[in-house]
Coordinates of C-alpha atoms and ligand atoms in Angstrom, one line a residue:
M1 CA 0.0 0.0 0.0
R2 CA 1.5 3.3 -1.1
T3 CA 0.1 6.7 -0.2
L4 CA 1.5 9.9 -1.5
I5 CA 0.8 13.3 0.2
K6 CA 1.5 15.9 -2.4
N7 CA 2.0 19.7 -2.6
G8 CA 1.9 20.3 1.2
T9 CA 4.2 22.3 3.5
V10 CA 6.0 19.7 5.7
V11 CA 6.6 21.0 9.2
T12 CA 8.5 19.3 12.0
A13 CA 10.0 20.7 15.2
V14 CA 12.9 22.0 13.2
D15 CA 12.0 22.1 9.5
R16 CA 9.5 23.7 7.2
Y17 CA 9.6 23.1 3.4
E18 CA 7.4 22.4 0.4
G19 CA 7.5 18.7 -0.2
D20 CA 5.8 15.4 -1.0
V21 CA 5.7 12.5 1.4
L22 CA 5.6 9.0 0.2
I23 CA 4.2 6.4 2.6
E24 CA 4.8 2.6 2.1
D25 CA 2.6 0.5 4.3
E26 CA 2.9 1.9 7.8
Q27 CA 6.0 4.1 7.5
V28 CA 7.3 7.2 5.7
A29 CA 9.4 5.9 2.8
L30 CA 10.6 9.0 1.0
I31 CA 10.4 12.8 1.3
G32 CA 11.2 14.9 -1.7
T33 CA 10.0 17.5 -4.2
A34 CA 7.6 16.5 -6.9
I35 CA 7.8 12.8 -6.2
D36 CA 6.5 11.0 -9.3
V37 CA 5.6 7.4 -8.4
A38 CA 2.4 5.4 -8.7
A39 CA 0.5 5.4 -5.5
D40 CA -2.7 3.6 -4.4
K41 CA -3.9 6.9 -2.8
V42 CA -2.9 10.5 -3.4
I43 CA -3.7 13.2 -1.0
D44 CA -3.5 16.8 -2.2
A45 CA -2.2 18.9 0.7
A46 CA -1.9 22.2 -1.3
G47 CA -2.2 25.2 1.0
K48 CA -1.9 22.9 4.1
Y49 CA 0.6 21.8 6.6
V50 CA 1.8 18.2 6.8
L51 CA 2.5 17.6 10.5
P52 CA 3.6 14.7 12.6
G53 CA 0.5 13.3 14.4
G54 CA -0.3 14.8 17.8
I55 CA 0.8 12.9 20.9
D56 CA -1.2 13.4 24.0
V57 CA 0.7 11.9 26.9
H58 CA -2.0 12.6 29.5
T59 CA -5.5 11.0 29.0
H60 CA -7.9 9.1 31.3
L61 CA -10.1 6.9 29.1
D62 CA -12.5 4.5 30.8
M63 CA -11.2 5.6 34.2
P64 CA -13.1 5.0 37.5
F65 CA -13.1 8.1 39.8
G66 CA -15.2 8.7 42.9
G67 CA -18.0 6.3 42.1
S68 CA -18.2 7.2 38.4
T69 CA -16.2 6.3 35.2
S70 CA -14.9 8.8 32.7
A71 CA -17.3 9.1 29.9
D72 CA -15.0 8.3 27.0
D73 CA -13.7 4.8 26.6
F74 CA -10.8 3.7 24.4
Q75 CA -13.1 3.7 21.3
T76 CA -14.9 7.0 21.6
G77 CA -11.9 8.7 23.1
T78 CA -9.4 7.7 20.5
I79 CA -11.8 8.5 17.6
A80 CA -12.3 11.9 19.1
A81 CA -8.5 12.3 19.4
A82 CA -8.1 11.4 15.8
F83 CA -10.7 14.0 14.7
G84 CA -8.5 16.6 16.5
G85 CA -5.3 15.5 14.9
T86 CA -3.9 13.3 17.7
T87 CA -2.6 9.9 16.6
S88 CA -1.0 8.6 19.9
V89 CA -2.1 8.7 23.5
V90 CA -0.4 7.7 26.6
D91 CA -3.1 6.8 29.2
F92 CA -2.8 5.8 32.8
A93 CA -3.2 2.3 34.2
I94 CA -4.0 2.4 38.0
Q95 CA -2.6 0.1 40.6
Y96 CA -5.1 0.1 43.5
K97 CA -4.0 -0.7 47.0
G98 CA -3.1 -4.4 47.4
Q99 CA -2.9 -5.0 43.7
T100 CA 0.2 -5.8 41.6
L101 CA 1.4 -3.5 38.9
H102 CA 1.0 -6.3 36.4
H103 CA -2.7 -6.8 37.3
A104 CA -3.2 -3.0 36.7
W105 CA -1.4 -3.2 33.4
E106 CA -3.4 -6.2 32.2
T107 CA -6.7 -4.5 33.3
W108 CA -5.9 -1.4 31.2
M109 CA -4.6 -3.4 28.2
K110 CA -8.0 -5.1 28.1
K111 CA -9.8 -1.8 28.2
A112 CA -8.0 -0.7 25.1
E113 CA -8.0 -4.0 23.2
G114 CA -10.4 -4.1 20.3
K115 CA -11.3 -0.5 20.9
A116 CA -8.4 1.9 20.4
A117 CA -8.4 3.5 16.9
I118 CA -5.0 5.0 17.3
D119 CA -1.8 3.8 19.0
Y120 CA -1.7 3.9 22.8
G121 CA 0.8 3.4 25.6
F122 CA 0.4 3.5 29.4
H123 CA 2.0 5.2 32.3
M124 CA 1.5 3.2 35.6
I125 CA -0.1 5.0 38.5
M126 CA 1.3 3.5 41.7
T127 CA -0.7 3.9 44.9
D128 CA 0.9 1.1 46.9
L129 CA 4.7 0.8 47.0
N130 CA 6.4 -2.1 48.7
D131 CA 9.5 -4.2 47.9
Q132 CA 7.6 -6.4 45.5
T133 CA 6.1 -3.4 43.6
E134 CA 9.6 -1.9 43.3
A135 CA 10.9 -5.0 41.7
E136 CA 7.8 -5.0 39.4
M137 CA 8.7 -1.6 38.2
D138 CA 11.7 -3.0 36.4
A139 CA 9.6 -5.7 34.7
L140 CA 7.1 -3.1 33.5
V141 CA 9.9 -0.9 32.1
R142 CA 11.1 -3.9 30.1
Q143 CA 7.6 -4.4 28.8
G144 CA 7.4 -0.8 27.5
V145 CA 5.6 0.9 30.4
T146 CA 8.5 3.2 31.1
S147 CA 6.9 5.9 33.2
F148 CA 5.1 5.9 36.6
K149 CA 2.8 8.5 38.0
L150 CA 2.7 9.3 41.6
F151 CA 0.3 11.5 43.6
M152 CA 1.1 13.9 46.4
A153 CA -2.6 14.5 46.9
Y154 CA -5.8 12.4 47.5
R155 CA -4.7 10.8 50.9
G156 CA -6.2 7.3 51.3
V157 CA -6.8 6.9 47.6
F158 CA -3.8 7.7 45.4
M159 CA -1.4 9.7 47.7
L160 CA 2.1 8.4 48.5
D161 CA 4.3 9.6 51.4
D162 CA 7.6 11.2 50.6
G163 CA 9.6 8.1 51.6
S164 CA 7.7 6.0 49.0
I165 CA 8.1 8.7 46.4
F166 CA 11.8 8.9 47.1
K167 CA 12.1 5.1 46.8
A168 CA 10.3 5.1 43.4
L169 CA 12.5 7.9 42.2
L170 CA 15.7 6.0 43.2
R171 CA 14.4 2.9 41.4
T172 CA 14.0 4.8 38.1
G173 CA 17.7 5.7 38.5
Q174 CA 18.4 2.0 38.0
N175 CA 15.7 1.0 35.5
G176 CA 15.6 4.0 33.2
G177 CA 12.0 4.8 33.9
T178 CA 10.6 8.3 34.5
I179 CA 8.5 9.5 37.4
C180 CA 5.5 11.7 36.6
M181 CA 4.1 13.7 39.5
H182 CA 0.7 15.0 40.4
A183 CA 2.1 17.8 42.6
E184 CA -0.4 19.3 45.0
N185 CA -0.1 19.2 48.8
G186 CA -3.0 16.8 49.6
D187 CA -3.0 17.2 53.3
V188 CA -3.3 21.0 53.2
I189 CA -6.0 20.7 50.6
D190 CA -8.0 18.2 52.7
V191 CA -8.0 20.6 55.7
L192 CA -9.2 23.5 53.5
V193 CA -11.9 21.3 52.0
Q194 CA -13.2 20.1 55.5
R195 CA -13.2 23.7 56.7
A196 CA -15.0 25.0 53.6
L197 CA -17.7 22.3 53.9
A198 CA -18.1 22.9 57.7
A199 CA -18.7 26.6 56.9
G200 CA -21.5 25.6 54.4
H201 CA -19.5 26.4 51.3
T202 CA -20.6 23.7 48.9
A203 CA -20.6 25.5 45.5
P204 CA -18.2 24.3 42.7
K205 CA -16.0 27.4 43.0
Y206 CA -14.8 26.2 46.4
H207 CA -13.1 23.4 44.6
A208 CA -10.7 26.0 43.3
L209 CA -10.6 28.1 46.5
T210 CA -9.5 25.1 48.6
R211 CA -6.6 24.2 46.2
P212 CA -4.4 27.4 46.3
P213 CA -1.6 27.9 43.9
R214 CA 0.9 27.7 46.7
A215 CA -0.2 24.1 47.5
E216 CA 0.8 23.2 44.0
A217 CA 4.0 25.2 44.1
E218 CA 5.0 23.6 47.4
A219 CA 4.5 20.1 46.1
T220 CA 6.2 20.9 42.8
H221 CA 9.2 22.2 44.8
R222 CA 9.2 19.1 47.0
A223 CA 8.9 16.7 44.1
I224 CA 11.8 18.3 42.3
A225 CA 13.9 18.3 45.5
L226 CA 13.3 14.6 46.0
A227 CA 14.3 13.9 42.4
E228 CA 17.4 16.1 42.9
I229 CA 18.4 14.1 45.9
A230 CA 17.7 10.8 44.0
D231 CA 19.7 12.3 41.1
V232 CA 17.0 11.4 38.5
P233 CA 14.8 13.4 36.1
I234 CA 11.2 14.3 37.0
Y235 CA 8.2 15.3 35.0
I236 CA 5.4 17.4 36.6
V237 CA 2.0 16.7 35.1
H238 CA -0.7 19.3 34.4
L239 CA 1.2 22.3 35.8
S240 CA -1.3 25.1 36.3
A241 CA 0.0 27.7 38.7
A242 CA 2.6 30.4 37.9
E243 CA 4.0 29.8 41.4
A244 CA 4.7 26.1 40.4
L245 CA 6.2 27.2 37.1
E246 CA 8.7 29.3 39.0
M247 CA 9.8 26.2 40.8
V248 CA 10.4 24.3 37.6
T249 CA 12.1 27.3 36.0
E250 CA 14.4 27.7 39.0
A251 CA 15.3 24.0 38.9
R252 CA 16.0 24.1 35.2
D253 CA 18.2 27.1 35.6
R254 CA 20.3 25.1 38.1
G255 CA 20.7 22.4 35.4
L256 CA 18.3 19.9 36.9
H257 CA 16.3 17.6 34.6
A258 CA 12.9 18.9 35.6
Y259 CA 10.2 18.8 33.0
A260 CA 6.6 19.8 33.0
E261 CA 3.5 19.9 30.9
T262 CA 0.5 22.2 31.0
C263 CA -2.9 21.7 29.4
P264 CA -5.1 23.9 27.2
Q265 CA -7.6 24.5 30.0
Y266 CA -5.0 26.4 31.9
L267 CA -4.1 28.4 28.8
F268 CA -7.7 29.3 27.8
L269 CA -9.9 29.2 30.9
S270 CA -9.6 30.7 34.3
Y271 CA -11.0 30.9 37.8
D272 CA -13.8 33.2 36.4
N273 CA -15.4 30.1 34.9
Y274 CA -16.2 28.8 38.4
E275 CA -18.4 31.9 38.9
E276 CA -20.7 30.9 36.0
P277 CA -24.4 30.7 37.1
G278 CA -26.0 27.8 38.9
F279 CA -24.0 24.6 38.9
D280 CA -22.2 25.4 35.6
G281 CA -18.9 25.9 37.5
A282 CA -18.8 22.1 37.9
K283 CA -17.9 21.8 34.2
Y284 CA -14.4 23.1 35.2
V285 CA -13.9 21.1 38.3
M286 CA -10.5 19.5 37.8
S287 CA -7.3 19.2 39.8
P288 CA -5.3 21.3 39.8
P289 CA -8.1 23.9 39.3
L290 CA -8.2 26.7 36.8
R291 CA -6.2 29.7 38.0
A292 CA -6.3 33.5 37.8
R293 CA -6.6 34.8 34.2
Q294 CA -3.1 36.5 34.3
T295 CA -1.6 33.0 34.8
Q296 CA -2.3 32.2 31.2
E297 CA 0.3 34.5 29.8
Q298 CA 2.9 33.2 32.2
L299 CA 2.2 29.6 31.1
W300 CA 2.5 30.7 27.4
R301 CA 5.8 32.2 28.2
G302 CA 6.9 29.0 29.9
L303 CA 6.0 27.1 26.7
A304 CA 7.7 29.6 24.5
F305 CA 11.0 29.5 26.5
N306 CA 11.0 25.8 27.1
D307 CA 10.4 25.9 30.9
L308 CA 7.3 23.8 29.9
Q309 CA 8.0 21.1 27.4
C310 CA 4.6 19.6 26.5
V311 CA 0.9 20.5 26.1
S312 CA -1.2 17.4 27.0
T313 CA -4.9 17.4 27.9
D314 CA -5.6 15.5 31.1
H315 CA -8.7 14.4 29.1
C316 CA -11.0 13.0 31.8
P317 CA -14.6 13.8 30.8
F318 CA -17.7 13.5 33.0
C319 CA -21.1 14.4 31.9
M320 CA -23.0 17.1 33.8
K321 CA -26.0 14.8 34.0
E322 CA -25.6 12.0 36.5
Q323 CA -21.9 12.5 36.9
K324 CA -20.9 16.0 37.8
E325 CA -24.3 16.2 39.4
L326 CA -23.1 13.9 42.1
G327 CA -21.6 17.0 43.7
K328 CA -24.6 19.2 43.5
D329 CA -24.6 19.8 47.2
D330 CA -20.9 19.2 47.9
F331 CA -18.2 20.4 45.6
S332 CA -15.8 17.7 47.0
K333 CA -18.1 15.0 45.4
I334 CA -17.9 16.5 41.8
P335 CA -15.9 14.0 39.7
N336 CA -12.6 15.8 38.8
G337 CA -11.9 16.2 35.1
A338 CA -12.9 17.7 31.8
P339 CA -12.9 16.8 28.1
G340 CA -10.1 18.0 25.9
I341 CA -8.6 15.2 23.8
E342 CA -10.2 16.5 20.5
T343 CA -9.6 20.2 20.9
R344 CA -5.9 20.4 21.9
M345 CA -4.3 20.9 18.5
S346 CA -6.7 23.5 17.2
L347 CA -6.6 25.5 20.5
V348 CA -2.9 25.5 20.8
Y349 CA -2.4 26.4 17.1
D350 CA -5.0 29.2 17.3
G351 CA -4.0 30.7 20.6
G352 CA -0.3 29.9 20.2
V353 CA 0.8 30.2 16.6
R354 CA -1.9 32.5 15.2
A355 CA -1.7 34.7 18.2
G356 CA 2.1 35.0 17.8
R357 CA 3.0 33.4 21.1
I358 CA 4.9 30.4 19.7
S359 CA 6.3 29.5 16.4
L360 CA 4.9 26.9 14.1
N361 CA 7.9 24.6 14.8
R362 CA 7.4 25.1 18.5
F363 CA 3.7 24.1 18.1
V364 CA 4.8 20.8 16.6
E365 CA 7.4 20.3 19.3
L366 CA 5.0 20.9 22.2
T367 CA 2.2 18.8 20.8
S368 CA 4.2 15.9 19.3
T369 CA 8.0 15.9 19.2
S370 CA 8.8 16.7 22.8
P371 CA 6.3 14.3 24.3
A372 CA 7.7 11.6 22.0
K373 CA 11.2 12.3 23.2
I374 CA 10.5 12.5 26.9
F375 CA 8.3 9.3 26.8
G376 CA 10.4 7.0 24.7
L377 CA 8.6 7.2 21.3
F378 CA 11.0 9.2 19.3
P379 CA 11.9 8.9 16.4
R380 CA 9.3 6.3 15.6
K381 CA 6.7 9.0 16.5
G382 CA 6.9 12.7 16.8
T383 CA 8.4 13.6 13.5
I384 CA 8.1 13.0 9.7
A385 CA 11.3 11.3 8.5
P386 CA 12.1 8.2 6.5
G387 CA 11.4 5.2 8.7
S388 CA 9.2 6.9 11.1
D389 CA 5.6 5.7 11.6
A390 CA 3.3 7.4 9.1
D391 CA 1.2 9.2 11.7
I392 CA 0.5 12.3 9.8
V393 CA -2.0 15.2 10.0
V394 CA -2.8 17.3 7.0
F395 CA -3.7 20.5 8.8
D396 CA -5.6 23.3 7.4
P397 CA -4.3 26.6 8.9
D398 CA -7.2 28.6 7.6
R399 CA -10.2 26.5 8.5
T400 CA -12.3 28.1 11.2
M401 CA -14.6 26.1 13.4
T402 CA -16.8 26.8 16.4
L403 CA -16.2 24.4 19.2
S404 CA -19.4 22.8 20.5
A405 CA -20.4 19.6 22.3
K406 CA -22.9 19.2 19.5
T407 CA -20.3 18.8 16.7
L408 CA -17.3 17.5 18.6
H409 CA -17.0 13.7 19.0
M410 CA -16.2 13.3 22.7
N411 CA -18.8 11.3 24.5
V412 CA -19.8 14.1 27.0
D413 CA -22.7 16.4 27.2
Y414 CA -20.9 19.7 27.4
N415 CA -17.8 21.4 26.2
P416 CA -15.7 23.8 28.3
Y417 CA -15.0 25.9 25.2
E418 CA -18.6 26.0 24.0
G419 CA -19.0 28.7 21.3
R420 CA -15.3 29.5 21.0
Q421 CA -14.1 30.1 17.5
V422 CA -10.7 28.6 16.5
T423 CA -8.8 28.7 13.2
G424 CA -6.6 25.8 12.3
A425 CA -7.9 22.2 12.1
A426 CA -7.0 18.7 11.1
D427 CA -8.3 17.7 7.7
T428 CA -6.9 14.3 6.9
V429 CA -5.4 12.1 9.5
L430 CA -3.3 9.0 9.0
S431 CA -2.4 6.4 11.6
R432 CA 0.5 4.2 10.5
G433 CA -0.3 4.9 6.9
R434 CA -4.0 4.3 7.1
V435 CA -6.3 7.2 6.5
I436 CA -8.5 7.4 9.6
I437 CA -10.1 10.8 9.2
E438 CA -11.1 12.2 5.8
N439 CA -13.8 14.7 4.7
G440 CA -15.0 15.1 8.2
A441 CA -15.6 11.4 8.8
F442 CA -13.9 8.6 10.7
T443 CA -12.7 6.0 8.2
G444 CA -10.5 4.0 10.6
R445 CA -11.4 0.9 12.6
P446 CA -11.7 0.5 16.4
G447 CA -9.1 -1.9 17.5
S448 CA -6.5 -1.0 14.9
G449 CA -4.5 1.0 17.4
N450 CA -1.3 -0.8 18.7
F451 CA 0.1 -0.9 22.1
L452 CA 3.2 1.3 22.2
K453 CA 6.1 -0.4 23.8
R454 CA 8.1 2.7 24.9
A455 CA 11.9 3.0 25.3
T456 CA 13.6 4.0 28.5
R457 CA 15.5 7.3 29.0
S458 CA 18.6 7.4 26.9
Ligands
LIG1 ZN1 -4.7 13.3 35.0

């Protein structure tokens, strides 16, 4: 099977040129000008960008949380991702207390099997660390699960103490894995939540008011310090607060391997959204919460100057009806999370490249190349080069669309960006050489996504 993408502008993290891309089976075979070979399919990309497929390294598909399950499973979620120009996700398997890591991995592999329409990998969330678990980390790394997520919040559910975190960090020094950290001071937050509820403050906005930026900054600082003592890299997930970004910037200025991602919601939404009438603030209940509006520019600056390396989504949708509603009388019972897997590329292109905050190359780097490098997928993913997987997005920089739950494909009854106009959208999307989005329709097949066995840090 040969596919030829003609007349487009090929853009990677470092290049931009007019060129044709020839795909043979699942991989890029040849890049050149005016390639003249017979192909089974020819895609005309005139006036469009030819980009490496987006990589979203933070999604929660089919994830149980607080008595509910995230509304997108591996089928609806990966199809929605594809519509938005994302061709790989790294989701999170969860080890619950008393379970082995292997059991968690198998459980999540089953969730994805037969459903995922794009390639997928897993980080392992560890909630119970003992000698056996530590040894199991090595086995998982060999099987391609090369990153582990730990929580400094949600005591009794996900949270680990500093000693356990430190042990896990030390272990990655030996096995080449990477620790990803949910950095919020959980104990402080728990006290603030109890006091707010005791005072009768039950509305959604108290979710944000009980998770102050300094609680995120403190945990970010502590996480980086523990990694520094262990002499290993660390990756901070969903960084939202300017105060936390300062901690990462300071560490990087000292030469530490501290990495962090932020998410579109922190770049485009703000605390003000919690003040929307009625229970609408619940749409934005996520952790960490949305921050003050002025934080957005600070995060964009972090992205532009490489203090932040990735934009992922933390896609974890819950419907307003029957799910978010669980917290109608108590903000602490609102399932945490929001949809975003489909809108990431267009939002970051529109608000980043078109608004002049980041370059086109940086856009590719933040949404594809850098996540591929940090999480062991490069150069198979994250670029367009001979031999790399033909995960390719033909991206129309001039197409304008209005974001709405009615037209997007995520399986959730609202959209946090409802009514927002964005310019720049994925037209044709290929996953390992197969066209999976074309003319506004999904043409792929659930189950055709492969498990991504990821490499260790090099
Ligand atoms: Zn998350």
